[in-house]
Amino acid sequence: MLSLKIGNIFTDIEGVVPSELYSKLQHNMAFRSLGYEFSTMYNKWILDAQGNRVRRMWDGWRRQIWKSKDRKRIFFPTGLLSLAKETFDENNIEYRLVNCRVKPKQEMLGLEFAPHFIMRDYQGVVVNDSCFQQRGIIQLPTGSGKTAVAAGIIQKLKVKPFIF
């Protein structure tokens, strides 16, 4: 049985992963880069002895699961855990989850906004949703107050360090 050791940043797969399963995980955890068609690596071909095109040097896919150089560690970003679980379930692979995440301590108490600052309704929604989801990308238009949203998240989570 495989073990998924869930960390704050990466999840490690422990146990013997068959190459077929690894290929399925690679496929399910991949995306095409924007503008990949214009990359020199995509447009460069590997040629056989006769000079015929065999394959591209890079196929345009960014895979989000990796093996360490010594091939003893297989890992992926923890945010993709649901994709890994789906792949295991679809292929009837038994696995167990081992939660190794460290919950940060709330150390920054007493953070308050300036008295004249009033957070807009949608900013409050984004702050609450972000704190609930824990991971993701905040995409707001110019002038919508992304810095205020970040300050609201810092105020609500009360953890340090905080990278913004």
Tab-separated table of C-alpha atoms in Angstrom, residues 3-159:
chain	number	residue	atom	x	y	z
A	3	SER	CA	1.505	6.261	1.732
A	4	LEU	CA	0.958	9.905	0.908
A	5	LYS	CA	2.929	12.007	3.400
A	6	ILE	CA	1.235	15.398	3.219
A	7	GLY	CA	3.505	18.336	3.977
A	8	ASN	CA	2.794	22.061	3.978
A	9	ILE	CA	4.377	22.471	0.529
A	10	PHE	CA	4.948	19.034	-1.004
A	11	THR	CA	3.354	15.609	-0.664
A	12	ASP	CA	5.639	12.575	-0.908
A	13	ILE	CA	4.518	9.202	-2.229
A	14	GLU	CA	6.144	6.403	-0.253
A	15	GLY	CA	6.135	2.860	-1.578
A	16	VAL	CA	6.636	1.265	-4.969
A	17	VAL	CA	4.874	3.284	-7.680
A	18	PRO	CA	4.435	1.280	-10.895
A	19	SER	CA	5.634	3.135	-14.003
A	20	GLU	CA	2.122	2.988	-15.510
A	21	LEU	CA	0.655	4.712	-12.441
A	22	TYR	CA	3.454	7.299	-12.455
A	23	SER	CA	2.664	8.074	-16.123
A	24	LYS	CA	-1.022	8.554	-15.273
A	25	LEU	CA	-0.119	10.859	-12.393
A	26	GLN	CA	2.177	12.844	-14.707
A	27	HIS	CA	-0.632	13.194	-17.244
A	28	ASN	CA	-3.234	14.257	-14.662
A	29	MET	CA	-0.892	16.735	-12.965
A	30	ALA	CA	0.276	18.603	-16.066
A	31	PHE	CA	-0.641	21.787	-17.893
A	32	ARG	CA	0.385	23.544	-21.077
A	33	SER	CA	2.409	26.702	-20.603
A	34	LEU	CA	1.031	29.843	-22.199
A	35	GLY	CA	2.857	30.363	-25.503
A	36	TYR	CA	4.577	26.971	-25.402
A	37	GLU	CA	4.433	26.782	-29.217
A	38	PHE	CA	6.982	29.602	-29.439
A	39	SER	CA	9.538	28.041	-27.082
A	40	THR	CA	12.869	27.104	-28.641
A	41	MET	CA	12.766	23.812	-26.712
A	42	TYR	CA	9.341	23.010	-28.221
A	43	ASN	CA	10.509	23.815	-31.746
A	44	LYS	CA	13.755	21.857	-31.492
A	45	TRP	CA	13.554	18.276	-32.768
A	46	ILE	CA	15.460	15.139	-31.810
A	47	LEU	CA	16.640	13.490	-35.038
A	48	ASP	CA	17.467	9.843	-35.723
A	49	ALA	CA	20.622	8.662	-37.527
A	50	GLN	CA	18.998	9.304	-40.937
A	51	GLY	CA	18.046	12.866	-40.009
A	52	ASN	CA	14.312	12.137	-39.597
A	53	ARG	CA	12.351	13.900	-36.871
A	54	VAL	CA	11.752	11.529	-33.969
A	55	ARG	CA	10.223	13.768	-31.309
A	56	ARG	CA	10.354	17.283	-29.978
A	57	MET	CA	12.924	18.080	-27.308
A	58	TRP	CA	10.030	19.279	-25.084
A	59	ASP	CA	6.377	18.423	-25.687
A	60	GLY	CA	4.960	21.644	-24.202
A	61	TRP	CA	3.611	20.087	-20.983
A	62	ARG	CA	4.658	21.266	-17.517
A	63	ARG	CA	4.467	18.247	-15.243
A	64	GLN	CA	3.842	18.802	-11.562
A	65	ILE	CA	5.090	15.504	-10.141
A	66	TRP	CA	8.785	14.732	-9.868
A	67	LYS	CA	11.323	12.068	-8.950
A	68	SER	CA	14.476	13.006	-7.086
A	69	LYS	CA	17.805	12.528	-8.864
A	70	ASP	CA	18.399	9.272	-7.003
A	71	ARG	CA	14.812	8.221	-7.909
A	72	LYS	CA	14.044	7.386	-4.286
A	73	ARG	CA	11.587	10.223	-3.750
A	74	ILE	CA	8.408	10.968	-5.713
A	75	PHE	CA	6.674	14.216	-4.766
A	76	PHE	CA	4.190	16.839	-5.972
A	77	PRO	CA	2.732	20.135	-4.676
A	78	THR	CA	0.277	19.507	-1.838
A	79	GLY	CA	-2.325	21.657	-3.596
A	80	LEU	CA	-2.657	18.855	-6.190
A	81	LEU	CA	-3.497	16.182	-3.606
A	82	SER	CA	-7.085	15.862	-4.863
A	83	LEU	CA	-5.796	15.000	-8.376
A	84	ALA	CA	-3.514	12.302	-6.953
A	85	LYS	CA	-6.367	10.832	-4.890
A	86	GLU	CA	-8.617	10.812	-7.976
A	87	THR	CA	-5.952	8.967	-9.971
A	88	PHE	CA	-5.452	6.383	-7.223
A	89	ASP	CA	-9.215	5.861	-6.821
A	90	GLU	CA	-9.798	5.499	-10.593
A	91	ASN	CA	-7.072	2.839	-10.758
A	92	ASN	CA	-8.143	1.020	-7.550
A	93	ILE	CA	-4.822	1.721	-5.834
A	94	GLU	CA	-4.864	1.460	-2.048
A	95	TYR	CA	-3.244	4.346	-0.218
A	96	ARG	CA	-3.219	5.972	3.159
A	97	LEU	CA	-2.865	9.621	4.032
A	98	VAL	CA	-0.314	10.723	6.618
A	99	ASN	CA	-0.775	14.365	7.574
A	100	CYS	CA	2.650	15.823	8.389
A	101	ARG	CA	1.630	19.470	7.996
A	102	VAL	CA	2.729	21.881	10.676
A	103	LYS	CA	0.061	24.377	11.650
A	104	PRO	CA	1.632	27.806	12.213
A	105	LYS	CA	1.142	29.489	15.574
A	106	GLN	CA	-0.845	32.699	15.754
A	107	GLU	CA	1.875	35.060	16.948
A	108	MET	CA	0.888	38.443	15.546
A	109	LEU	CA	-1.858	39.572	17.873
A	110	GLY	CA	-3.383	43.024	17.981
A	111	LEU	CA	-3.073	43.906	14.300
A	112	GLU	CA	-5.655	46.548	13.392
A	113	PHE	CA	-6.380	48.648	10.323
A	114	ALA	CA	-6.141	52.419	10.558
A	115	PRO	CA	-9.386	53.822	12.035
A	116	HIS	CA	-10.327	55.662	8.822
A	117	PHE	CA	-9.910	52.549	6.600
A	118	ILE	CA	-13.120	50.747	5.655
A	119	MET	CA	-12.776	47.454	3.796
A	120	ARG	CA	-15.117	47.072	0.825
A	121	ASP	CA	-17.671	44.234	0.915
A	122	TYR	CA	-16.024	42.180	-1.868
A	123	GLN	CA	-12.630	42.577	-0.190
A	124	GLY	CA	-14.022	41.062	2.991
A	125	VAL	CA	-15.436	38.141	0.999
A	126	VAL	CA	-12.038	37.545	-0.640
A	127	VAL	CA	-10.269	37.689	2.746
A	128	ASN	CA	-12.684	35.178	4.306
A	129	ASP	CA	-12.600	32.828	1.308
A	130	SER	CA	-8.791	32.985	1.142
A	131	CYS	CA	-8.403	32.159	4.821
A	132	PHE	CA	-10.853	29.268	4.486
A	133	GLN	CA	-9.278	27.779	1.318
A	134	GLN	CA	-5.653	28.202	2.524
A	135	ARG	CA	-4.278	27.879	-1.054
A	136	GLY	CA	-4.999	29.553	-4.348
A	137	ILE	CA	-4.494	32.591	-6.492
A	138	ILE	CA	-6.168	35.894	-5.772
A	139	GLN	CA	-6.972	37.644	-9.023
A	140	LEU	CA	-8.461	41.116	-8.689
A	141	PRO	CA	-8.481	43.974	-11.211
A	142	THR	CA	-6.397	47.119	-11.009
A	143	GLY	CA	-7.569	49.474	-8.272
A	144	SER	CA	-9.567	46.822	-6.410
A	145	GLY	CA	-7.381	46.930	-3.304
A	146	LYS	CA	-5.230	43.797	-3.473
A	147	THR	CA	-2.869	45.228	-0.863
A	148	ALA	CA	-5.793	45.810	1.497
A	149	VAL	CA	-6.926	42.224	0.887
A	150	ALA	CA	-3.404	40.954	1.688
A	151	ALA	CA	-3.365	43.060	4.868
A	152	GLY	CA	-6.778	41.639	5.797
A	153	ILE	CA	-5.499	38.076	5.324
A	154	ILE	CA	-2.414	38.813	7.456
A	155	GLN	CA	-4.636	40.356	10.128
A	156	LYS	CA	-7.026	37.389	10.136
A	157	LEU	CA	-4.398	34.599	10.100
A	158	LYS	CA	-2.059	36.299	12.603
A	159	VAL	CA	0.920	34.174	11.495
